[in-house]
Short mmCIF file of C-alpha atoms in Angstrom, two decimals:
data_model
loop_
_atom_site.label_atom_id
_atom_site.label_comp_id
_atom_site.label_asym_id
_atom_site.label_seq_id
_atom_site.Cartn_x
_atom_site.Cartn_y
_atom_site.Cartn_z
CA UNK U 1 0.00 0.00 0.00
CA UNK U 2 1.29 3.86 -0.79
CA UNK U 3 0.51 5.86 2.65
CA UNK U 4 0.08 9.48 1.81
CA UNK U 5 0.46 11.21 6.25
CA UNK U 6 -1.45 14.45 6.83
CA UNK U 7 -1.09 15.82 10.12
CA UNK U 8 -4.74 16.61 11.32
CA UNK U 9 -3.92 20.34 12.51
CA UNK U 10 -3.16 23.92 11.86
CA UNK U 11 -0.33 25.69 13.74
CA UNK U 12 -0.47 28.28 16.61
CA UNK U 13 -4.30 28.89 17.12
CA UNK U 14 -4.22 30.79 20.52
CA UNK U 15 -2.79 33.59 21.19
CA UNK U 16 0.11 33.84 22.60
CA UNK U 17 -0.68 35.00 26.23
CA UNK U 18 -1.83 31.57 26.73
CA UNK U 19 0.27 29.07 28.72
CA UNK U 20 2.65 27.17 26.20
CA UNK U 21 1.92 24.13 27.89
CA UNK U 22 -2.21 24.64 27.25
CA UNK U 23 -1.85 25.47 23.30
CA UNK U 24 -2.48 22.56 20.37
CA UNK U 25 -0.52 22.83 17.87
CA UNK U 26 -1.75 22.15 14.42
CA UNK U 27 -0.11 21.29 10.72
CA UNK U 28 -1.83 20.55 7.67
CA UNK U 29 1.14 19.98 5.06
CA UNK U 30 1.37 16.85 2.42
CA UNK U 31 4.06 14.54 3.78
CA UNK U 32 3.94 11.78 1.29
CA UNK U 33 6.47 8.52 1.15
CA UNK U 34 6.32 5.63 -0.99
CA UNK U 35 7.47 2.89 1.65
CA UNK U 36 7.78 3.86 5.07
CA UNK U 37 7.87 6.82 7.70
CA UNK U 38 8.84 7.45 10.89
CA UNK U 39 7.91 10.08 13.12
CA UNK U 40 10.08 11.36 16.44
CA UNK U 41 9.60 14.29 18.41
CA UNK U 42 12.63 16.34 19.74
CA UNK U 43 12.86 18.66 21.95
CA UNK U 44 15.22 19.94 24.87
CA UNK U 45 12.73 20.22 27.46
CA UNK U 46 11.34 16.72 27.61
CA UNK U 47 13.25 14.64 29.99
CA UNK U 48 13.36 11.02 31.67
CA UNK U 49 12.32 11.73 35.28
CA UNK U 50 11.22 9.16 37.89
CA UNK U 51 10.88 6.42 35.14
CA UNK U 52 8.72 8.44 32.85
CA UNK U 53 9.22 11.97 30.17
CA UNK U 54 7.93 14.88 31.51
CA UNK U 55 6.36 17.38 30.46
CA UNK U 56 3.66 14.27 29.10
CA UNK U 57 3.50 15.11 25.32
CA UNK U 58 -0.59 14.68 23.27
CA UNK U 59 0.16 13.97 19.69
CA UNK U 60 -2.15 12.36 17.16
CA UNK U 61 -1.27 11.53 13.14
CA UNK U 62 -3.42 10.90 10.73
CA UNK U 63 -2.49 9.63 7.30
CA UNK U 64 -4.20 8.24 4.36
CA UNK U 65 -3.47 4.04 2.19
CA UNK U 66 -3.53 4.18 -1.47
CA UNK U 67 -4.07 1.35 -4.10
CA UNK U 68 -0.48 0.04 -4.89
CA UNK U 69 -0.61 1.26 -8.41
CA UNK U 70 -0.42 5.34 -6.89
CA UNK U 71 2.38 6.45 -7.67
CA UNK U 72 4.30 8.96 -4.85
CA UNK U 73 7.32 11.13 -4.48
CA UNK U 74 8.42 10.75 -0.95
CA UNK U 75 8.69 14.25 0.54
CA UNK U 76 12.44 15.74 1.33
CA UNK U 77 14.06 19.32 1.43
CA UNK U 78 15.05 19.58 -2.08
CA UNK U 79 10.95 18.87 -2.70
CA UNK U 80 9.60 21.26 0.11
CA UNK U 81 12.04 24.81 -1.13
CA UNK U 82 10.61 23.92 -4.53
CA UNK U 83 7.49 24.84 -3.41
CA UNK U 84 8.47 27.11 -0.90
CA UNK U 85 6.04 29.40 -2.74
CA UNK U 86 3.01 27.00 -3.63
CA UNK U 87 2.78 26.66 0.46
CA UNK U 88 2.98 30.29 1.08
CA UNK U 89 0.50 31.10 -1.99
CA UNK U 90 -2.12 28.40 -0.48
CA UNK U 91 -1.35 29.63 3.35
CA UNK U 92 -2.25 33.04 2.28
CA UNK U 93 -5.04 31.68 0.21
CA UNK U 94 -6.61 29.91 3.20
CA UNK U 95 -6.61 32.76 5.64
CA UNK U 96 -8.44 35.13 2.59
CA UNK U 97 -12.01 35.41 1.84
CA UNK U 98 -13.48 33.19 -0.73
CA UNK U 99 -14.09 35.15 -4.15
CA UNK U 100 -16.81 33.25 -6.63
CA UNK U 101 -17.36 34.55 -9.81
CA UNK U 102 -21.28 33.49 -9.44
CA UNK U 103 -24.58 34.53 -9.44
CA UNK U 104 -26.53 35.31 -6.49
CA UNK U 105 -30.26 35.29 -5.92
CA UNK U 106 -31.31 36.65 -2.88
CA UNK U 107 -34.72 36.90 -1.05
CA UNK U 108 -35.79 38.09 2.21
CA UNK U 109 -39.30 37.87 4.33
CA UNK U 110 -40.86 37.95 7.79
CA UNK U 111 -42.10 34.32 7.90
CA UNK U 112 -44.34 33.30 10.67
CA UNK U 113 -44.39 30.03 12.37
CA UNK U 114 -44.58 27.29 10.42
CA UNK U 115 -44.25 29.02 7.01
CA UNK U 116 -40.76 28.93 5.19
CA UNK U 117 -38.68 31.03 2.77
CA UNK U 118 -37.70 29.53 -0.82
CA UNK U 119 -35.17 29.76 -3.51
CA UNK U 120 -35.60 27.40 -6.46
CA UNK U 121 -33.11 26.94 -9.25
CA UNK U 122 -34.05 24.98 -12.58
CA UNK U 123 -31.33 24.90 -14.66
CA UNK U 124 -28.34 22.37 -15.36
CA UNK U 125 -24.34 23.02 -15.42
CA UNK U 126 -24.62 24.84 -11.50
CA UNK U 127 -23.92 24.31 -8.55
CA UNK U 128 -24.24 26.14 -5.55
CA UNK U 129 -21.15 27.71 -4.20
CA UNK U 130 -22.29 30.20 -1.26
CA UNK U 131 -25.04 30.58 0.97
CA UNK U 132 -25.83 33.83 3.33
CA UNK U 133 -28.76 34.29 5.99
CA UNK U 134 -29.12 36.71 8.20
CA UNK U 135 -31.91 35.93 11.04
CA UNK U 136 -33.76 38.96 12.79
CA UNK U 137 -36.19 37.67 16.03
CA UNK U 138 -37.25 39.00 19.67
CA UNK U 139 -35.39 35.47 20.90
CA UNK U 140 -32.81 35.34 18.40
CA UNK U 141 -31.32 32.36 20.30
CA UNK U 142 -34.13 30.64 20.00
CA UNK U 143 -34.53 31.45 16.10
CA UNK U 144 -31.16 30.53 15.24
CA UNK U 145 -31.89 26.66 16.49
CA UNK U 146 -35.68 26.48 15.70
CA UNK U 147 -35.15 28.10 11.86
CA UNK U 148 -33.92 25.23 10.01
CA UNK U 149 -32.16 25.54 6.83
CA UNK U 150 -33.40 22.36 4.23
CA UNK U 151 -32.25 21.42 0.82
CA UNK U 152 -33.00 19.50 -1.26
CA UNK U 153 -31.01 18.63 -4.77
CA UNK U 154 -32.73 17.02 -7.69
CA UNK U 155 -35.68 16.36 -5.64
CA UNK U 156 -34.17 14.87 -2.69
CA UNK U 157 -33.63 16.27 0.64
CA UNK U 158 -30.35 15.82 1.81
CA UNK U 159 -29.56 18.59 3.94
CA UNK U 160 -32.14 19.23 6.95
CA UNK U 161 -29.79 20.89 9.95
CA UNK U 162 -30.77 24.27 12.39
CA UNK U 163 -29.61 27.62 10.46
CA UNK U 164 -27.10 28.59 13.83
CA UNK U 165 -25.37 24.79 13.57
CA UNK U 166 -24.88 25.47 9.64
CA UNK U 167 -23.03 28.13 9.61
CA UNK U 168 -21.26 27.17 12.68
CA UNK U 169 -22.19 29.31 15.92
CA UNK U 170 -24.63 27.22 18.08
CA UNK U 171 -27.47 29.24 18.92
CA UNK U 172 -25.81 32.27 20.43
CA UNK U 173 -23.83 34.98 17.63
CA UNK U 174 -20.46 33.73 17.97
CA UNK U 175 -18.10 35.26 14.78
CA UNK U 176 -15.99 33.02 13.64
CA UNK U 177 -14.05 32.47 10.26
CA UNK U 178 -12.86 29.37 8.59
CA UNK U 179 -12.41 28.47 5.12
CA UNK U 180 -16.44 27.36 4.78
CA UNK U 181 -18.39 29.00 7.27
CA UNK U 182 -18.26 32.93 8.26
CA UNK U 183 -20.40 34.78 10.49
CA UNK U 184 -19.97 38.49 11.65
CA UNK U 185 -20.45 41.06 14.87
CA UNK U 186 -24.15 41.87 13.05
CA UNK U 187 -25.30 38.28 12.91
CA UNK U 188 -24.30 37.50 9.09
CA UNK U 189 -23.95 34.72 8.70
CA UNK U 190 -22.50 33.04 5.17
CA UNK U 191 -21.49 28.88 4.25
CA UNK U 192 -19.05 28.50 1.52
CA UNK U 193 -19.63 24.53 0.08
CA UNK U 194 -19.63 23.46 -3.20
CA UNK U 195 -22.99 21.95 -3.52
CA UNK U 196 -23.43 20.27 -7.38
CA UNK U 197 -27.07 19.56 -8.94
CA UNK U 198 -28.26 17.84 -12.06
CA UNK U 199 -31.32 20.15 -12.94
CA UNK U 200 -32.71 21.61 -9.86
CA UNK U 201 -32.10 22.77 -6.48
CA UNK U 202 -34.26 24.13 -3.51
CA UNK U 203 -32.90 25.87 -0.25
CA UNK U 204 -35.77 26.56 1.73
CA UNK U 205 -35.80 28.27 5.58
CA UNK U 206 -38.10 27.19 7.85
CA UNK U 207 -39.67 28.32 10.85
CA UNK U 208 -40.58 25.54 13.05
CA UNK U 209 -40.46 28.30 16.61
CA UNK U 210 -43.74 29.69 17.67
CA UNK U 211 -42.81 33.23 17.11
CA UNK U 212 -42.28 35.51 13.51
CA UNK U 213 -38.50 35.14 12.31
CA UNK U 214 -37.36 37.14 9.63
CA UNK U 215 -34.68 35.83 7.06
CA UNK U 216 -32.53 37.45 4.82
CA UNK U 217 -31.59 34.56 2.37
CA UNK U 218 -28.66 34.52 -0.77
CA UNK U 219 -28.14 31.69 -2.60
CA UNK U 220 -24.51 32.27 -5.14
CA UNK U 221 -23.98 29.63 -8.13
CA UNK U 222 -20.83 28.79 -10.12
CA UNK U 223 -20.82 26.79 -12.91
CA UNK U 224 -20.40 22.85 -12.84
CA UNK U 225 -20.67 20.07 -15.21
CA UNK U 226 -22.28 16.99 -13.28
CA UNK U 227 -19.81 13.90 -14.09
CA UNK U 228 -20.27 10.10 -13.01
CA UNK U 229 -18.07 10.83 -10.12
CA UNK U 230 -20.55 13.59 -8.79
CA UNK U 231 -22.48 13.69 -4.74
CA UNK U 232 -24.24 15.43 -3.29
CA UNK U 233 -23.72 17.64 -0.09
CA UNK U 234 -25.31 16.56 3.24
CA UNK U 235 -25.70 17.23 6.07
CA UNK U 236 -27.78 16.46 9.59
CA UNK U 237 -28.16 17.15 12.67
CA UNK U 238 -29.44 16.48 16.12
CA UNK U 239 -29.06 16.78 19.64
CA UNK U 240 -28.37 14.80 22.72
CA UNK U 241 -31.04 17.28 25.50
CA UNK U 242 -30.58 16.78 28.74
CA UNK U 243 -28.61 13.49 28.16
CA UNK U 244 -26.61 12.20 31.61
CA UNK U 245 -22.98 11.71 31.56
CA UNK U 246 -23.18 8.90 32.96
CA UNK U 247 -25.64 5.99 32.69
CA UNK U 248 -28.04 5.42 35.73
CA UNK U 249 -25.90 3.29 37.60
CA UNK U 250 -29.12 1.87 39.35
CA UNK U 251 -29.39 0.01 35.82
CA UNK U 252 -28.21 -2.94 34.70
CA UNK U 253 -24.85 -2.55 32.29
CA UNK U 254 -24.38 0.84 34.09
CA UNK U 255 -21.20 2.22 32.01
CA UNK U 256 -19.35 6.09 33.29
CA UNK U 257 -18.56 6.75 29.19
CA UNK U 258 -20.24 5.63 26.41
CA UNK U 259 -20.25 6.63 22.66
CA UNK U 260 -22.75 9.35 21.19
CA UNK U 261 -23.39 8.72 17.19
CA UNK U 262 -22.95 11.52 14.93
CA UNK U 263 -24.00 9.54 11.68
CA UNK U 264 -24.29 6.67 10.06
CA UNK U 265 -24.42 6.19 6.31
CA UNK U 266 -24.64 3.52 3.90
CA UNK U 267 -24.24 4.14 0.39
CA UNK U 268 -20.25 5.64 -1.24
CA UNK U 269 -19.10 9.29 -0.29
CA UNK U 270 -16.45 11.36 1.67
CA UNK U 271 -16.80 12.77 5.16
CA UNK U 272 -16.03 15.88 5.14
CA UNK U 273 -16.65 17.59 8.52
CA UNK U 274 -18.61 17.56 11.82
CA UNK U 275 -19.45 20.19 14.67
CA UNK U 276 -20.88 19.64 18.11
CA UNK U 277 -22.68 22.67 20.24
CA UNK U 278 -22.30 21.66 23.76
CA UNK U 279 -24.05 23.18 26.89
CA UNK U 280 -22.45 22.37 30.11
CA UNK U 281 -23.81 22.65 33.45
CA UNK U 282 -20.72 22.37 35.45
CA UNK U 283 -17.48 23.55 36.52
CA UNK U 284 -16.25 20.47 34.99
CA UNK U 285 -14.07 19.98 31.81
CA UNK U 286 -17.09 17.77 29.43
CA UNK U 287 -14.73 16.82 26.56
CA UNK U 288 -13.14 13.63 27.51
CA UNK U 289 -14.07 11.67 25.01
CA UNK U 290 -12.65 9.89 22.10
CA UNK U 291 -13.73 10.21 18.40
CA UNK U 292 -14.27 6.52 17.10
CA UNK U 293 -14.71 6.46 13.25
CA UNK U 294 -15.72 3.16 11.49
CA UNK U 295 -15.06 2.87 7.71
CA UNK U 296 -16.79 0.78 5.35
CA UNK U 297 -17.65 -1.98 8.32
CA UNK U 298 -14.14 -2.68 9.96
CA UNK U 299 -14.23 -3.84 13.39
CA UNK U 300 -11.68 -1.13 15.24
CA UNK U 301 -12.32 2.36 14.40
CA UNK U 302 -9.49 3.76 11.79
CA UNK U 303 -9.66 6.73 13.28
CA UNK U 304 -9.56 7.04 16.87
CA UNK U 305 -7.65 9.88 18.80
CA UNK U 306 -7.42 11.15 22.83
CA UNK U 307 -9.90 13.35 23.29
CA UNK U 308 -12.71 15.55 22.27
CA UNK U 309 -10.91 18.74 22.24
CA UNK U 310 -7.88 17.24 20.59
CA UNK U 311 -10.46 16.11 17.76
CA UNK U 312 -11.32 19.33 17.55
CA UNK U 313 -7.84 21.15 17.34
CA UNK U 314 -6.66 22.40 20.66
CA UNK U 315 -5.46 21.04 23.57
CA UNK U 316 -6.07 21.05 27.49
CA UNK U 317 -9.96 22.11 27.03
CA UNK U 318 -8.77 25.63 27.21
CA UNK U 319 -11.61 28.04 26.70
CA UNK U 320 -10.39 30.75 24.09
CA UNK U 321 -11.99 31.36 20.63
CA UNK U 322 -9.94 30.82 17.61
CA UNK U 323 -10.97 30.43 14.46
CA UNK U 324 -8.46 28.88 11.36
CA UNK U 325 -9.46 27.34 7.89
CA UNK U 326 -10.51 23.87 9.43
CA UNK U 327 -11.13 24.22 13.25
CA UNK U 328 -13.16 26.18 15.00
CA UNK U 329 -13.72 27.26 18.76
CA UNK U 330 -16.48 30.26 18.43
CA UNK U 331 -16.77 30.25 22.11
CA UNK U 332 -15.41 27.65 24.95
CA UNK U 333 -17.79 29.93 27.57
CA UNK U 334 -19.05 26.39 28.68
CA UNK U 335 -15.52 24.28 28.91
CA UNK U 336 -14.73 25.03 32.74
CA UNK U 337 -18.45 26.34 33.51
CA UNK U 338 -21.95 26.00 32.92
CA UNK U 339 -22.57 27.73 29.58
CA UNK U 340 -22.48 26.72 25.47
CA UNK U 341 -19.07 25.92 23.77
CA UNK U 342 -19.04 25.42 20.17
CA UNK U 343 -16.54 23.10 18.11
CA UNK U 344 -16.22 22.52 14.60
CA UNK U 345 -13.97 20.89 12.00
CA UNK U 346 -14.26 20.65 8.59
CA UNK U 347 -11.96 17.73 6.61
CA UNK U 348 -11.28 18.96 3.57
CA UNK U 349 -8.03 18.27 3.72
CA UNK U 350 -8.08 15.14 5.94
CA UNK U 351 -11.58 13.69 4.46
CA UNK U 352 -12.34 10.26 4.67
CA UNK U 353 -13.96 8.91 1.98
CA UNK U 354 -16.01 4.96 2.39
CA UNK U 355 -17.07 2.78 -0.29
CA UNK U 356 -20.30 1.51 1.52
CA UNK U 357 -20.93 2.95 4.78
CA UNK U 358 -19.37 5.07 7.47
CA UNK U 359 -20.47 5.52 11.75
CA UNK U 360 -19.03 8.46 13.20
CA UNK U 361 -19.22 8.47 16.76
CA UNK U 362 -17.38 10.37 19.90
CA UNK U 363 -17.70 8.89 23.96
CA UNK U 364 -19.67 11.21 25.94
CA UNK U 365 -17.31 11.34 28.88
CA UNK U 366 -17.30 14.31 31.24
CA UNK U 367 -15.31 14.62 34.14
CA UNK U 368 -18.77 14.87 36.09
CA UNK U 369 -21.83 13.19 36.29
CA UNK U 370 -24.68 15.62 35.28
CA UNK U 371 -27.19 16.31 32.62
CA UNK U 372 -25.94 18.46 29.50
CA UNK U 373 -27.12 19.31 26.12
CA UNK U 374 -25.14 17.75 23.33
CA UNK U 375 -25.68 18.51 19.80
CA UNK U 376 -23.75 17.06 17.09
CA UNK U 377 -24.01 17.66 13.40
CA UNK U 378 -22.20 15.75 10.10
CA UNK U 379 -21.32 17.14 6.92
CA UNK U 380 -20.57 14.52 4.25
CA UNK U 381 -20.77 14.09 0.03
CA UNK U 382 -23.05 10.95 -1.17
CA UNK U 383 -23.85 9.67 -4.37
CA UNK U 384 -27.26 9.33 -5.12
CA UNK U 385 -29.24 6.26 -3.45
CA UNK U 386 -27.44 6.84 -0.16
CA UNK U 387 -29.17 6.37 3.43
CA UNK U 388 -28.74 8.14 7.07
CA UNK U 389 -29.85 6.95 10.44
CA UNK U 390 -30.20 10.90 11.40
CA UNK U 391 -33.60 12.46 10.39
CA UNK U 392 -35.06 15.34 10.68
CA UNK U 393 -36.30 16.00 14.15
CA UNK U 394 -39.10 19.05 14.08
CA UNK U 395 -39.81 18.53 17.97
CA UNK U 396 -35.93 18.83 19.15
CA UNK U 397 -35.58 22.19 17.08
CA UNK U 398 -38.84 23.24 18.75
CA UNK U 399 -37.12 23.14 22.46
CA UNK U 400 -36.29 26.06 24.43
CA UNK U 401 -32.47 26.58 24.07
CA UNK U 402 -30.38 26.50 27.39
CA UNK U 403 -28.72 29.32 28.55
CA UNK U 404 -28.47 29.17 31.90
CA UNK U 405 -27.80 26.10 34.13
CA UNK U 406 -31.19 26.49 35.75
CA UNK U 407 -32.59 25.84 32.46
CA UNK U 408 -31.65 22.00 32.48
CA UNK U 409 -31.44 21.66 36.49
CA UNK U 410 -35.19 23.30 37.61
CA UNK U 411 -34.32 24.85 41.27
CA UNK U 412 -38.24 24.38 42.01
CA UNK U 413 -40.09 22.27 44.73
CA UNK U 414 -42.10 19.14 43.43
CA UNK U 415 -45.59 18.38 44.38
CA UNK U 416 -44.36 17.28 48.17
CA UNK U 417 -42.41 20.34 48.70
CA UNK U 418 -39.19 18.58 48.35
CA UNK U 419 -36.14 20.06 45.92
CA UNK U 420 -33.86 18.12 44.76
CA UNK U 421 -30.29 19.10 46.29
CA UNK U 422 -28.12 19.31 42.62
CA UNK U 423 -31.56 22.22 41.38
CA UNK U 424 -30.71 23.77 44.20
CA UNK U 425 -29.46 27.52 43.05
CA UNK U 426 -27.14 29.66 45.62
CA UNK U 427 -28.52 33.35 45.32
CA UNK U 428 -26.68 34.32 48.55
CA UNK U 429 -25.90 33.47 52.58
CA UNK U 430 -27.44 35.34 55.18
CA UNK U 431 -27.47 34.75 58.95
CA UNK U 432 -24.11 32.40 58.93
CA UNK U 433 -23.05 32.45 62.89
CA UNK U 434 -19.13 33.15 62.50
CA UNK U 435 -18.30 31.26 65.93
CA UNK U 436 -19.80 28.14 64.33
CA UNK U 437 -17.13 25.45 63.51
CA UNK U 438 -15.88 24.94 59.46
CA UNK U 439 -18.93 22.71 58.11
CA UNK U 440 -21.69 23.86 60.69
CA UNK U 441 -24.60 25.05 58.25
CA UNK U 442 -26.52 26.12 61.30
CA UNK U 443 -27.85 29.78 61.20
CA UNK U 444 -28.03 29.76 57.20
CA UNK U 445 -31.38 31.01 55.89
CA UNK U 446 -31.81 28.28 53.44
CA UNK U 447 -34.64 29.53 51.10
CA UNK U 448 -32.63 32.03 50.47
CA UNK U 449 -30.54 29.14 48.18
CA UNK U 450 -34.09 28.22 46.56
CA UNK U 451 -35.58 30.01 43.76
CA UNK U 452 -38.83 29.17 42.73
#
């Protein structure tokens, strides 16, 4: 087999104020050998202490098989200062805005609930190459996850996903840039994909929330001549509400991490990207987990890494935003504390293609055991006959979006006056007797810790 090794990252996204120790670092440069490679890591201030290297070191390496008849030039310096100024040209390229020489049709409307926004396109030799929205509502939280954005090419639906998870900021404005999703301070918010079509396409936005949204749509096309080799862009969506971290240990085959499903698809495509929008009601790290990727029905996961934030690009489940052409952190408000964080990565350049199916799956494994929201959505290309476990899920969208801890954990009293201690919400102490010994509650006006 010819092994083509892309690093899975992109270098230096925090700034630099944060601890050294607490930054990922990330590389996405063609390293490609014809027989073998080996990787070491060097470095002065790793050293053998007690029987083990210190500092610990988090590293993961992804590379790509080919068929043996691929031909590759292994990579060496004479190869790299030849293209010295390729790299630099597609660096600079990378961190630019996208320019399309297209057509846009744009459309905008107040569309009560229920109702939906269209654009239609009839024509062959297009595909679409941008789409913009811009959402106006009194809860625009709640309109960013309850307006859904559906499309469907050649008469079949294969995008159905909420318009904030699209574009890649949750359902709170988070801007954010990366080489296929863009959204601003004013709430623009724009998705660069190349999205081909035979004859027709529709993109339609629609209101499933019980109040008036209203949408400014654009739709841009480029030309494209559909070939054999041609799929169609997915994607889906849906979330994990109010899931525990931790199975009910009162049941049977009670397990502290499990695995959460992204997708599964059967039919030939590439996977191309996935996002999750998490809300954490904790001051616990959430992200734990490892991504477990199945391709085309092998029994241990070809891709399988050390953690959910090192999936995602960064390292230590720090909490700044950075934004780079493939990974994503709009906001980490929810890594140490209750709140949302938001991660995406898109693998265009590390995409894993499958010849019949494809389950993409993370553990849920939080450093707590609570209840959290967890949504997760998939980005992939199909060809036509294709089929997802994920559908469309009009009641989820519908639910009121957390954004405060006492959203999930209710500090009221049930029907026997009783509150559960973990709803229980601090407001403030009054009435503490300072002689009392360290642990003696006594004197504490307790209802002032319940809000009802």
């Amino acid at each position: 087999m010819e092994v083509y090794w892309r690093p899975n990252r992109w270098l230096h996204q925090f700034r630099p104020k944060t601890d050294y120790q607490q930054r990922g670092h990330n590389l996405y440069l063609p390293i490609p050998y014809s027989k073998h490679c080996k990787i070491t890591y060097e470095c002065d201030a790793v050293k053998f202490e007690n029987n083990s290297w210190r500092p610990s070191i988090y590293y993961n390496i992804n590379y790509r098989t080919y068929e043996k008849n691929i031909k590759v030039e292994s990579f060496n310096n004479e190869i790299l200062q030849k293209n010295k100024t390729l790299i630099e040209e597609t660096a600079k390229i990378l961190t630019s805005e996208t320019n399309f020489t297209h057509v846009s049709l744009n459309q905008s409307k107040s569309i009560n609930p229920a109702d939906s926004l269209k654009i239609n396109i009839d024509k062959k030799g297009l595909a679409i190459a941008e789409i913009g929205l811009k959402l106006t509502a009194e809860n625009l939280n709640q309109a960013l996850r309850s307006t859904v954005l559906s499309i469907s090419f050649d008469g079949k639906e294969t995008v159905w996903i909420p318009a904030g998870e699209f574009f890649g900021t949750g359902y709170q404005i988070n801007p954010s840039k990366t080489w296929n999703s863009r959204v601003d301070e004013n709430g623009r918010m724009t998705a660069s994909w190349i999205m081909p079509f035979k004859t027709s396409v529709q993109v339609n936005v629609i209101n499933f929330g019980d109040a008036p949204v209203v949408a400014e749509l654009g739709v841009s096309t480029i030309g494209y001549k559909w070939k054999k080799s041609s799929m169609y862009f997915c994607a889906s969506w849906h979330e994990y509400n109010q899931i525990n971290t931790a199975k009910n240990d009162s049941l049977e085959n009670h397990e502290w991490h499990f695995d959460v499903n992204y997708a599964d698809i059967t039919g030939q495509g590439v996977y191309v990207g996935d996002a999750i929008t998490v809300f954490n009601t904790v001051d616990a790290w959430w992200g734990e987990g490892d991504e477990k990727i199945f391709v085309d029905g092998e029994d241990f996961p070809s891709s399988i890494g050390t953690g959910t934030e090192d999936y995602y690009g960064y390292a230590w489940c720090r909490p700044e935003k950075f934004s780079h052409p493939f990974i994503a952190q709009p906001t980490g408000a929810g890594n140490f504390h209750p709140g949302m964080s938001v991660n995406m990565r898109y693998r265009l350049l590390d995409a894993i293609p499958f010849t019949n199916k494809i389950s993409s799956n993370i553990e849920m494994w939080h450093w707590e055991k609570a209840r959290i929201n967890f949504a997760m959505s998939a980005f992939w290309y199909a060809k036509q006959g294709f089929v997802v476990n994920i559908k469309p899920d009009i009641e989820s969208v519908k639910i009121p979006v957390a954004m405060h801890r006492t959203d999930i954990y209710k500090p009221i009293l049930d029907e026997t006056g009783k509150i559960e201690g973990e709803n229980i919400l601090s407001l403030k102490i009054l009435g503490v007797n300072k002689s009392a010994k360290p642990g003696n509650m006594a004197g504490i006006d307790w209802m002032q810790f319940i809000k009802q």
